[in-house]
């Protein structure tokens, strides 16, 4: 079978350092090949090489061959590649119009419509008529992803590179993405899947390449690799899936954070309705639910980033100002937020280390030398090197930036730490390391409380309690072990059942 894309002995050097070295890849039509590995292992660099895209200043050797020259790319953050000023229908019609120029004028309009509807259907974009009238900002991340995929299909791509397509997605949306990519491969289109999510890789991949430090350390058919990994790193990666860290319920501590009944709005529309919520010292609360259920809005209310809400938020019994601009330095330090989009949370012009150090200097009044020592110790504990964090944010992977953002928040010595999907872009080994670190901090400090915003129930298992949100409402709350094993609300039951196991070989 002829390959639709090939990479031979690819090496990419940036600043004298090889970020990819000796990579070989052969992509066959209708097959799904997955690249897995830790953040910074070279997955995205390898995937983008198929599009002829490389980091600025890169020195590239080796061969990349794409005979048809048509490779589609679905990025991790698809909204960034959609024109915000144009409706979805107009974006897709513009592409389809270039495909029908040879047709008589009278036939073009119908042909454009047919092509758009076929691409939208293949990309599994629901309620196509309504979706085509919307602007990109009116779609969820999963819907934006489907639009970008439809664009690639309209262009006639024979290969689609999907970069972390399930990162930050709830279990129900994840299942639909698996079905979507399986449908694309059944059309004879090759898929190169870059992913940390081994459940998704297990459900889709024909072949798996395991990467570490820019090298492919193991390559094998999926079935063989799951059953008999040959490289120690692969075995460690698979074994870490079954490891679970838990924060055991602490003795009844005092309330650190408390809210009255809370109603948050976007404009005049209520997007979150929460009853009273209490977080005690040494406790971990996981907040789970679908995208758009109100999880991040809750976090933004607690941290003073969303002020359009009713209801008080109390820290140690004292009301917090609704806007973070009105909070004191002590209040800002006490409630820290690690954002889901870590890249957007860093100044792109300053080294990461400088920004981590600055938190302790500004919020705790530390001397810069002492703050530097504490920052490096914290960063090292999260698996980041000094050489890495002295770079600017654009030189770090998404997973590396997530860990740097966590270190920055910890430098404030918070009473309440809110983590929004901080493990979603991490491989299983690194994720476990971060969860172990968080559990250790709670255990050792005693006065630190965590709120984990997550789609990943393996991460939620760390928690003392779990709260389930759906459509802006709290539908169930209870001890983590009880809720994970015996949920009561129909939505919770559906969420747990979907998470339990993606079907192996979903495309078969």
Short mmCIF file of C-alpha atoms in Angstrom, two decimals:
data_model
loop_
_atom_site.label_atom_id
_atom_site.label_comp_id
_atom_site.label_asym_id
_atom_site.label_seq_id
_atom_site.Cartn_x
_atom_site.Cartn_y
_atom_site.Cartn_z
CA UNK A 1 0.00 0.00 0.00
CA UNK A 2 1.39 3.41 -0.97
CA UNK A 3 2.00 5.83 1.88
CA UNK A 4 0.17 9.19 1.88
CA UNK A 5 2.96 10.71 3.98
CA UNK A 6 6.45 9.65 5.08
CA UNK A 7 9.13 10.99 7.39
CA UNK A 8 12.68 9.63 7.23
CA UNK A 9 15.41 10.35 9.78
CA UNK A 10 13.95 13.73 10.80
CA UNK A 11 16.12 15.92 13.03
CA UNK A 12 15.06 19.37 14.20
CA UNK A 13 17.60 21.53 16.06
CA UNK A 14 16.63 24.74 17.87
CA UNK A 15 19.36 26.76 19.55
CA UNK A 16 21.83 23.89 19.27
CA UNK A 17 19.46 21.40 20.95
CA UNK A 18 17.79 18.53 19.08
CA UNK A 19 14.07 18.56 19.90
CA UNK A 20 13.45 15.71 17.42
CA UNK A 21 16.17 13.30 16.35
CA UNK A 22 16.07 10.32 13.98
CA UNK A 23 12.28 10.06 13.70
CA UNK A 24 10.78 7.80 11.02
CA UNK A 25 7.06 7.68 10.22
CA UNK A 26 5.03 6.00 7.46
CA UNK A 27 1.37 7.00 7.17
CA UNK A 28 -1.01 4.75 5.23
CA UNK A 29 -4.48 5.68 3.88
CA UNK A 30 -7.36 4.94 6.22
CA UNK A 31 -5.05 4.06 9.10
CA UNK A 32 -4.61 5.82 12.45
CA UNK A 33 -1.10 6.18 13.80
CA UNK A 34 -0.69 7.60 17.31
CA UNK A 35 2.31 9.43 18.78
CA UNK A 36 2.41 9.28 22.57
CA UNK A 37 4.89 10.50 25.16
CA UNK A 38 5.56 13.16 27.76
CA UNK A 39 5.17 16.88 27.16
CA UNK A 40 8.19 18.08 25.20
CA UNK A 41 8.93 14.62 23.78
CA UNK A 42 8.62 15.86 20.18
CA UNK A 43 5.11 14.74 19.25
CA UNK A 44 3.85 18.11 18.02
CA UNK A 45 7.13 18.94 16.23
CA UNK A 46 6.87 15.62 14.35
CA UNK A 47 3.19 16.15 13.49
CA UNK A 48 3.75 19.70 12.26
CA UNK A 49 6.64 18.53 10.08
CA UNK A 50 4.01 16.89 7.85
CA UNK A 51 2.68 20.40 7.20
CA UNK A 52 6.16 21.83 6.63
CA UNK A 53 5.90 23.84 9.86
CA UNK A 54 8.87 24.13 12.22
CA UNK A 55 9.83 26.30 15.23
CA UNK A 56 11.40 29.66 14.45
CA UNK A 57 15.13 29.38 13.80
CA UNK A 58 15.02 25.59 13.48
CA UNK A 59 17.66 23.68 11.55
CA UNK A 60 16.00 20.71 9.83
CA UNK A 61 17.54 17.61 8.25
CA UNK A 62 15.93 14.44 6.94
CA UNK A 63 13.09 13.88 4.45
CA UNK A 64 9.39 14.66 4.74
CA UNK A 65 7.31 13.47 1.79
CA UNK A 66 3.60 14.14 1.26
CA UNK A 67 2.85 13.08 -2.36
CA UNK A 68 -0.53 14.83 -2.60
CA UNK A 69 0.61 17.79 -0.51
CA UNK A 70 -2.71 17.90 1.35
CA UNK A 71 -2.44 17.61 5.12
CA UNK A 72 -5.11 18.95 7.46
CA UNK A 73 -4.33 20.09 11.01
CA UNK A 74 -6.71 20.16 13.97
CA UNK A 75 -4.89 22.07 16.75
CA UNK A 76 -5.38 21.67 20.47
CA UNK A 77 -6.98 25.15 20.61
CA UNK A 78 -9.01 25.30 17.36
CA UNK A 79 -10.56 28.71 18.04
CA UNK A 80 -7.17 30.31 17.39
CA UNK A 81 -7.29 29.33 13.68
CA UNK A 82 -10.88 30.42 12.96
CA UNK A 83 -11.70 33.92 11.70
CA UNK A 84 -13.75 35.43 14.58
CA UNK A 85 -15.47 37.94 12.29
CA UNK A 86 -17.03 35.42 9.88
CA UNK A 87 -19.86 32.97 10.36
CA UNK A 88 -19.04 29.27 10.15
CA UNK A 89 -21.07 28.83 6.96
CA UNK A 90 -19.16 31.63 5.23
CA UNK A 91 -15.79 30.16 6.26
CA UNK A 92 -16.67 26.76 4.84
CA UNK A 93 -18.30 28.11 1.67
CA UNK A 94 -15.16 30.12 0.88
CA UNK A 95 -13.14 26.88 0.85
CA UNK A 96 -15.75 24.92 -1.11
CA UNK A 97 -15.93 27.70 -3.70
CA UNK A 98 -12.29 27.10 -4.64
CA UNK A 99 -13.13 23.45 -5.38
CA UNK A 100 -15.90 24.11 -7.95
CA UNK A 101 -14.42 26.85 -10.14
CA UNK A 102 -14.46 24.58 -13.20
CA UNK A 103 -18.23 24.02 -12.98
CA UNK A 104 -20.72 26.14 -14.93
CA UNK A 105 -21.88 29.13 -12.87
CA UNK A 106 -25.43 27.76 -12.53
CA UNK A 107 -24.18 24.57 -10.89
CA UNK A 108 -21.69 26.12 -8.49
CA UNK A 109 -24.05 27.17 -5.72
CA UNK A 110 -25.62 23.74 -5.37
CA UNK A 111 -22.19 22.07 -5.54
CA UNK A 112 -20.84 24.36 -2.81
CA UNK A 113 -23.77 23.52 -0.54
CA UNK A 114 -23.40 19.80 -1.13
CA UNK A 115 -19.69 19.85 -0.36
CA UNK A 116 -20.15 21.89 2.81
CA UNK A 117 -22.93 19.63 4.11
CA UNK A 118 -20.91 16.50 3.36
CA UNK A 119 -17.85 17.85 5.19
CA UNK A 120 -19.97 18.97 8.15
CA UNK A 121 -21.65 15.56 8.28
CA UNK A 122 -18.33 13.70 8.12
CA UNK A 123 -16.93 15.93 10.87
CA UNK A 124 -20.07 15.06 12.92
CA UNK A 125 -21.03 18.68 13.61
CA UNK A 126 -24.54 18.45 15.09
CA UNK A 127 -27.50 20.59 13.98
CA UNK A 128 -25.61 21.78 10.90
CA UNK A 129 -28.18 24.39 9.80
CA UNK A 130 -27.97 26.26 13.11
CA UNK A 131 -24.21 25.84 13.47
CA UNK A 132 -23.45 27.32 10.05
CA UNK A 133 -25.13 30.58 11.10
CA UNK A 134 -22.98 31.04 14.20
CA UNK A 135 -19.66 32.79 14.76
CA UNK A 136 -16.69 30.83 16.18
CA UNK A 137 -17.02 32.35 19.67
CA UNK A 138 -20.59 31.00 19.86
CA UNK A 139 -19.34 27.40 19.62
CA UNK A 140 -17.85 25.18 22.29
CA UNK A 141 -14.25 23.99 21.95
CA UNK A 142 -15.47 20.62 20.68
CA UNK A 143 -17.68 22.26 18.06
CA UNK A 144 -14.82 24.53 16.93
CA UNK A 145 -12.69 21.42 16.56
CA UNK A 146 -15.26 19.86 14.24
CA UNK A 147 -15.37 23.03 12.12
CA UNK A 148 -11.57 22.96 11.68
CA UNK A 149 -11.81 19.29 10.71
CA UNK A 150 -14.55 20.12 8.18
CA UNK A 151 -12.25 22.76 6.67
CA UNK A 152 -9.50 20.17 6.22
CA UNK A 153 -11.91 17.71 4.62
CA UNK A 154 -13.22 20.37 2.24
CA UNK A 155 -9.67 21.04 1.10
CA UNK A 156 -9.36 17.35 0.20
CA UNK A 157 -6.82 16.43 2.89
CA UNK A 158 -5.65 12.82 2.67
CA UNK A 159 -3.95 13.09 6.07
CA UNK A 160 -5.31 14.78 9.21
CA UNK A 161 -3.00 15.61 12.10
CA UNK A 162 -5.09 15.77 15.31
CA UNK A 163 -3.13 17.43 18.13
CA UNK A 164 -4.47 16.45 21.58
CA UNK A 165 -8.09 16.48 20.33
CA UNK A 166 -9.54 15.25 23.65
CA UNK A 167 -7.53 17.42 26.04
CA UNK A 168 -9.83 19.23 28.46
CA UNK A 169 -12.93 17.42 27.15
CA UNK A 170 -15.49 15.64 29.32
CA UNK A 171 -16.06 11.90 28.91
CA UNK A 172 -19.18 12.31 26.75
CA UNK A 173 -17.50 14.76 24.37
CA UNK A 174 -14.39 12.56 24.30
CA UNK A 175 -16.48 9.63 23.13
CA UNK A 176 -17.94 11.69 20.29
CA UNK A 177 -14.43 12.78 19.20
CA UNK A 178 -13.36 9.13 19.06
CA UNK A 179 -16.38 8.36 16.87
CA UNK A 180 -15.60 11.37 14.66
CA UNK A 181 -11.97 10.37 13.99
CA UNK A 182 -13.01 6.77 13.41
CA UNK A 183 -15.51 7.96 10.77
CA UNK A 184 -12.80 10.00 9.03
CA UNK A 185 -10.49 6.98 8.81
CA UNK A 186 -13.28 4.84 7.34
CA UNK A 187 -13.37 7.31 4.43
CA UNK A 188 -9.78 6.29 3.59
CA UNK A 189 -8.24 9.38 5.21
CA UNK A 190 -5.16 8.79 7.36
CA UNK A 191 -5.09 10.22 10.88
CA UNK A 192 -1.93 11.10 12.82
CA UNK A 193 -3.07 11.33 16.43
CA UNK A 194 -0.89 13.22 18.94
CA UNK A 195 -2.19 12.40 22.38
CA UNK A 196 -1.51 11.90 26.08
CA UNK A 197 -4.84 10.11 26.48
CA UNK A 198 -4.05 6.40 26.36
CA UNK A 199 -7.73 5.43 26.52
CA UNK A 200 -8.33 7.33 23.28
CA UNK A 201 -5.18 5.89 21.68
CA UNK A 202 -6.26 2.40 22.71
CA UNK A 203 -9.69 2.96 21.14
CA UNK A 204 -8.40 4.28 17.81
CA UNK A 205 -4.82 3.49 16.87
CA UNK A 206 -3.59 0.89 14.41
CA UNK A 207 0.03 1.68 15.23
CA UNK A 208 1.65 3.52 18.16
CA UNK A 209 4.95 5.39 18.31
CA UNK A 210 6.23 6.12 21.81
CA UNK A 211 8.44 9.22 22.00
CA UNK A 212 10.84 10.40 24.66
CA UNK A 213 13.26 13.32 24.51
CA UNK A 214 12.83 13.68 20.75
CA UNK A 215 13.41 9.99 19.94
CA UNK A 216 11.02 7.18 19.03
CA UNK A 217 11.84 4.60 21.71
CA UNK A 218 9.25 2.04 20.58
CA UNK A 219 7.04 1.54 17.53
CA UNK A 220 4.56 -1.30 17.23
CA UNK A 221 1.06 -2.35 16.18
CA UNK A 222 -1.32 -1.19 18.90
CA UNK A 223 -2.42 -4.65 20.02
CA UNK A 224 1.16 -5.83 20.59
CA UNK A 225 2.25 -2.69 22.38
CA UNK A 226 -0.58 -2.82 24.95
CA UNK A 227 0.03 -6.49 25.70
CA UNK A 228 3.84 -6.65 25.60
CA UNK A 229 5.67 -3.30 25.72
CA UNK A 230 9.37 -3.80 25.10
CA UNK A 231 10.92 -0.49 26.18
CA UNK A 232 11.07 0.34 29.92
CA UNK A 233 9.62 3.82 29.30
CA UNK A 234 6.60 2.35 27.50
CA UNK A 235 6.01 -0.11 30.32
CA UNK A 236 6.24 2.70 32.87
CA UNK A 237 3.83 4.84 30.84
CA UNK A 238 1.24 2.07 30.72
CA UNK A 239 1.69 1.05 34.37
CA UNK A 240 1.08 4.62 35.56
CA UNK A 241 -2.49 4.47 34.20
CA UNK A 242 -3.57 2.25 37.08
CA UNK A 243 -1.94 4.30 39.85
CA UNK A 244 -4.36 6.28 42.01
CA UNK A 245 -3.52 8.99 44.54
CA UNK A 246 -6.10 9.97 47.14
CA UNK A 247 -6.28 12.71 49.74
CA UNK A 248 -7.77 11.04 52.78
CA UNK A 249 -10.47 13.07 54.58
CA UNK A 250 -8.83 15.22 57.24
CA UNK A 251 -10.18 15.64 60.73
CA UNK A 252 -13.01 18.16 60.80
CA UNK A 253 -11.20 21.43 60.10
CA UNK A 254 -12.54 24.94 60.13
CA UNK A 255 -14.17 26.47 57.06
CA UNK A 256 -11.60 28.28 54.94
CA UNK A 257 -13.84 29.29 52.04
CA UNK A 258 -17.61 29.58 52.16
CA UNK A 259 -20.18 30.89 49.72
CA UNK A 260 -23.83 31.70 50.18
CA UNK A 261 -26.21 30.66 47.41
CA UNK A 262 -24.41 31.90 44.28
CA UNK A 263 -25.90 32.88 40.92
CA UNK A 264 -23.44 33.96 38.20
CA UNK A 265 -24.45 35.57 34.92
CA UNK A 266 -23.01 36.29 31.50
CA UNK A 267 -24.87 39.47 30.64
CA UNK A 268 -28.43 38.77 31.74
CA UNK A 269 -28.21 35.00 31.31
CA UNK A 270 -27.69 32.91 34.46
CA UNK A 271 -24.92 30.38 33.75
CA UNK A 272 -24.32 29.07 37.27
CA UNK A 273 -26.62 28.44 40.23
CA UNK A 274 -24.83 27.06 43.28
CA UNK A 275 -26.25 26.39 46.73
CA UNK A 276 -24.07 27.10 49.78
CA UNK A 277 -20.54 25.72 49.38
CA UNK A 278 -18.02 25.15 52.19
CA UNK A 279 -14.36 24.20 51.78
CA UNK A 280 -12.51 23.15 54.92
CA UNK A 281 -8.80 23.22 55.72
CA UNK A 282 -6.96 20.23 54.27
CA UNK A 283 -9.89 19.27 52.03
CA UNK A 284 -9.94 18.68 48.29
CA UNK A 285 -13.11 19.30 46.29
CA UNK A 286 -13.27 18.10 42.68
CA UNK A 287 -15.78 19.84 40.41
CA UNK A 288 -16.71 17.76 37.35
CA UNK A 289 -19.17 18.08 34.48
CA UNK A 290 -19.44 18.72 30.76
CA UNK A 291 -17.89 21.68 28.95
CA UNK A 292 -20.11 24.70 29.54
CA UNK A 293 -21.58 23.33 32.77
CA UNK A 294 -20.28 26.27 34.84
CA UNK A 295 -17.12 24.78 36.39
CA UNK A 296 -14.72 27.48 35.25
CA UNK A 297 -17.28 30.22 35.98
CA UNK A 298 -17.38 29.01 39.60
CA UNK A 299 -13.58 29.18 39.80
CA UNK A 300 -13.54 32.67 38.31
CA UNK A 301 -16.12 33.88 40.83
CA UNK A 302 -14.06 32.56 43.74
CA UNK A 303 -10.88 34.23 42.45
CA UNK A 304 -12.46 37.61 41.66
CA UNK A 305 -12.25 37.25 37.88
CA UNK A 306 -16.02 37.11 37.36
CA UNK A 307 -17.85 39.78 39.35
CA UNK A 308 -21.32 39.50 37.78
CA UNK A 309 -22.80 37.27 40.48
CA UNK A 310 -25.10 37.34 43.49
CA UNK A 311 -24.01 35.90 46.83
CA UNK A 312 -21.10 36.46 49.19
CA UNK A 313 -17.76 34.64 49.13
CA UNK A 314 -16.12 34.44 52.57
CA UNK A 315 -12.47 33.69 53.36
CA UNK A 316 -12.04 32.79 57.05
CA UNK A 317 -15.45 34.36 57.62
CA UNK A 318 -14.51 37.70 56.01
CA UNK A 319 -16.22 38.73 52.74
CA UNK A 320 -13.93 38.86 49.71
CA UNK A 321 -14.39 41.75 47.26
CA UNK A 322 -15.99 40.52 44.04
CA UNK A 323 -13.22 41.94 41.85
CA UNK A 324 -9.61 40.86 42.33
CA UNK A 325 -8.63 44.50 41.73
CA UNK A 326 -10.21 45.35 45.08
CA UNK A 327 -8.55 42.50 47.00
CA UNK A 328 -5.51 43.02 49.20
CA UNK A 329 -2.20 41.30 48.50
CA UNK A 330 -2.91 38.91 51.35
CA UNK A 331 -6.31 38.05 49.86
CA UNK A 332 -4.81 37.61 46.39
CA UNK A 333 -2.14 35.28 47.77
CA UNK A 334 -4.70 33.31 49.79
CA UNK A 335 -6.83 32.25 46.79
CA UNK A 336 -4.74 31.27 43.77
CA UNK A 337 -5.95 30.07 40.37
CA UNK A 338 -4.05 27.88 37.88
CA UNK A 339 -5.68 28.47 34.51
CA UNK A 340 -6.62 25.83 31.95
CA UNK A 341 -4.91 27.82 29.17
CA UNK A 342 -1.51 28.12 30.82
CA UNK A 343 0.10 29.75 27.75
CA UNK A 344 -2.29 32.70 27.88
CA UNK A 345 -1.49 33.17 31.58
CA UNK A 346 2.20 33.96 30.96
CA UNK A 347 3.81 37.11 29.55
CA UNK A 348 5.29 35.86 26.29
CA UNK A 349 8.22 38.33 26.46
CA UNK A 350 9.71 37.36 29.85
CA UNK A 351 11.38 34.12 30.96
CA UNK A 352 9.12 31.74 32.84
CA UNK A 353 11.40 31.64 35.89
CA UNK A 354 11.26 35.42 36.28
CA UNK A 355 7.44 35.28 36.34
CA UNK A 356 7.37 32.50 38.94
CA UNK A 357 9.82 34.38 41.19
CA UNK A 358 7.83 37.58 40.84
CA UNK A 359 4.81 36.02 42.55
CA UNK A 360 6.67 35.50 45.84
CA UNK A 361 8.28 38.94 45.66
CA UNK A 362 5.01 40.76 44.95
CA UNK A 363 2.54 38.84 47.12
CA UNK A 364 4.75 37.71 50.01
CA UNK A 365 7.37 40.46 50.08
CA UNK A 366 10.27 38.00 49.76
CA UNK A 367 13.77 39.07 48.82
CA UNK A 368 14.46 38.20 45.20
CA UNK A 369 17.35 35.83 46.01
CA UNK A 370 15.21 33.87 48.49
CA UNK A 371 12.29 33.79 46.05
CA UNK A 372 14.59 32.45 43.32
CA UNK A 373 15.78 29.60 45.54
CA UNK A 374 12.20 28.65 46.50
CA UNK A 375 11.01 28.94 42.89
CA UNK A 376 13.72 26.61 41.58
CA UNK A 377 13.06 24.06 44.33
CA UNK A 378 9.33 24.08 43.52
CA UNK A 379 9.91 23.85 39.76
CA UNK A 380 12.41 20.99 40.18
CA UNK A 381 9.84 19.15 42.28
CA UNK A 382 7.42 19.36 39.36
CA UNK A 383 9.95 17.89 36.93
CA UNK A 384 11.16 21.11 35.26
CA UNK A 385 14.85 21.97 34.77
CA UNK A 386 16.52 25.33 35.29
CA UNK A 387 17.55 25.46 31.63
CA UNK A 388 13.92 24.97 30.60
CA UNK A 389 12.35 27.60 32.88
CA UNK A 390 14.91 30.24 31.95
CA UNK A 391 13.34 30.24 28.49
CA UNK A 392 10.37 32.29 27.32
CA UNK A 393 6.94 30.62 27.39
CA UNK A 394 6.87 29.91 23.64
CA UNK A 395 9.85 27.55 24.10
CA UNK A 396 7.93 25.31 26.52
CA UNK A 397 5.26 22.74 25.70
CA UNK A 398 1.72 23.10 27.00
CA UNK A 399 2.29 20.47 29.70
CA UNK A 400 5.51 22.14 30.83
CA UNK A 401 3.73 25.49 31.09
CA UNK A 402 0.94 23.91 33.15
CA UNK A 403 3.51 22.76 35.69
CA UNK A 404 5.23 26.16 35.69
CA UNK A 405 1.86 27.83 36.31
CA UNK A 406 1.25 25.49 39.25
CA UNK A 407 4.68 26.38 40.67
CA UNK A 408 3.90 30.09 40.31
CA UNK A 409 0.64 29.70 42.27
CA UNK A 410 2.39 27.68 44.99
CA UNK A 411 4.96 30.48 45.42
CA UNK A 412 2.12 32.62 46.81
CA UNK A 413 1.64 30.07 49.66
CA UNK A 414 -2.15 30.03 49.12
CA UNK A 415 -4.81 28.88 51.58
CA UNK A 416 -7.02 27.82 48.66
CA UNK A 417 -5.54 26.56 45.39
CA UNK A 418 -7.91 26.27 42.41
CA UNK A 419 -6.57 24.11 39.58
CA UNK A 420 -8.48 24.24 36.28
CA UNK A 421 -7.70 21.18 34.13
CA UNK A 422 -4.03 21.29 35.10
CA UNK A 423 -3.44 17.60 34.30
CA UNK A 424 -5.33 17.49 31.00
CA UNK A 425 -2.25 18.10 28.84
CA UNK A 426 0.04 15.72 30.71
CA UNK A 427 1.14 12.15 30.07
CA UNK A 428 0.14 9.58 32.69
CA UNK A 429 3.53 9.58 34.43
CA UNK A 430 3.77 13.36 34.73
CA UNK A 431 0.10 13.60 35.72
CA UNK A 432 0.68 11.14 38.53
CA UNK A 433 3.69 13.13 39.68
CA UNK A 434 1.65 16.35 39.82
CA UNK A 435 -1.17 14.65 41.74
CA UNK A 436 1.34 13.15 44.19
CA UNK A 437 2.81 16.63 44.69
CA UNK A 438 -0.61 18.16 45.38
CA UNK A 439 -1.52 15.38 47.81
CA UNK A 440 1.81 15.82 49.58
CA UNK A 441 1.29 19.57 49.91
CA UNK A 442 -2.14 19.09 51.46
CA UNK A 443 -0.81 16.42 53.82
CA UNK A 444 2.31 18.34 54.88
CA UNK A 445 0.90 21.84 55.16
CA UNK A 446 -2.40 20.94 56.77
CA UNK A 447 -3.95 24.35 56.03
CA UNK A 448 -4.00 24.11 52.21
CA UNK A 449 -7.33 23.35 50.52
CA UNK A 450 -7.74 22.35 46.87
CA UNK A 451 -10.47 22.81 44.30
CA UNK A 452 -9.85 20.67 41.21
CA UNK A 453 -11.80 21.62 38.07
CA UNK A 454 -11.51 18.54 35.89
CA UNK A 455 -13.07 16.37 33.20
CA UNK A 456 -10.86 13.46 34.22
CA UNK A 457 -12.40 11.21 36.84
CA UNK A 458 -9.01 9.60 37.52
CA UNK A 459 -7.89 13.06 38.64
CA UNK A 460 -11.15 13.62 40.56
CA UNK A 461 -10.41 10.43 42.51
CA UNK A 462 -7.72 12.44 44.36
CA UNK A 463 -10.45 14.48 46.04
CA UNK A 464 -12.17 14.22 49.38
CA UNK A 465 -15.49 15.30 47.85
CA UNK A 466 -16.85 15.58 44.31
CA UNK A 467 -19.44 18.03 43.02
CA UNK A 468 -21.13 17.34 39.67
CA UNK A 469 -22.38 20.29 37.60
CA UNK A 470 -24.72 20.08 34.63
CA UNK A 471 -26.08 23.09 32.70
CA UNK A 472 -25.01 25.45 35.48
CA UNK A 473 -26.64 23.51 38.30
CA UNK A 474 -25.19 21.37 41.08
CA UNK A 475 -26.87 17.99 40.47
CA UNK A 476 -24.95 15.86 42.98
CA UNK A 477 -22.30 16.23 45.69
CA UNK A 478 -20.78 13.69 48.05
CA UNK A 479 -17.71 11.82 49.25
CA UNK A 480 -15.44 10.97 46.32
CA UNK A 481 -15.40 7.20 46.77
CA UNK A 482 -19.16 7.04 47.11
CA UNK A 483 -19.87 9.21 44.08
CA UNK A 484 -17.37 7.42 41.85
CA UNK A 485 -18.75 3.99 42.65
CA UNK A 486 -22.45 4.62 43.28
CA UNK A 487 -23.64 7.88 41.72
CA UNK A 488 -27.32 8.72 42.20
CA UNK A 489 -28.24 11.42 39.68
CA UNK A 490 -28.91 10.18 36.09
CA UNK A 491 -26.33 12.57 34.64
CA UNK A 492 -23.66 11.43 37.14
CA UNK A 493 -24.44 7.82 36.28
CA UNK A 494 -24.07 8.54 32.55
CA UNK A 495 -20.80 10.40 33.12
CA UNK A 496 -19.30 7.55 35.14
CA UNK A 497 -20.46 4.88 32.68
CA UNK A 498 -18.97 6.73 29.71
CA UNK A 499 -15.69 7.28 31.53
CA UNK A 500 -15.38 3.66 32.64
CA UNK A 501 -14.11 2.39 29.31
CA UNK A 502 -13.90 3.71 25.79
CA UNK A 503 -14.51 0.75 23.47
CA UNK A 504 -11.29 -0.85 22.29
CA UNK A 505 -10.82 -0.53 18.52
CA UNK A 506 -13.76 1.88 18.19
CA UNK A 507 -13.22 2.16 14.45
CA UNK A 508 -13.48 -1.58 13.76
#
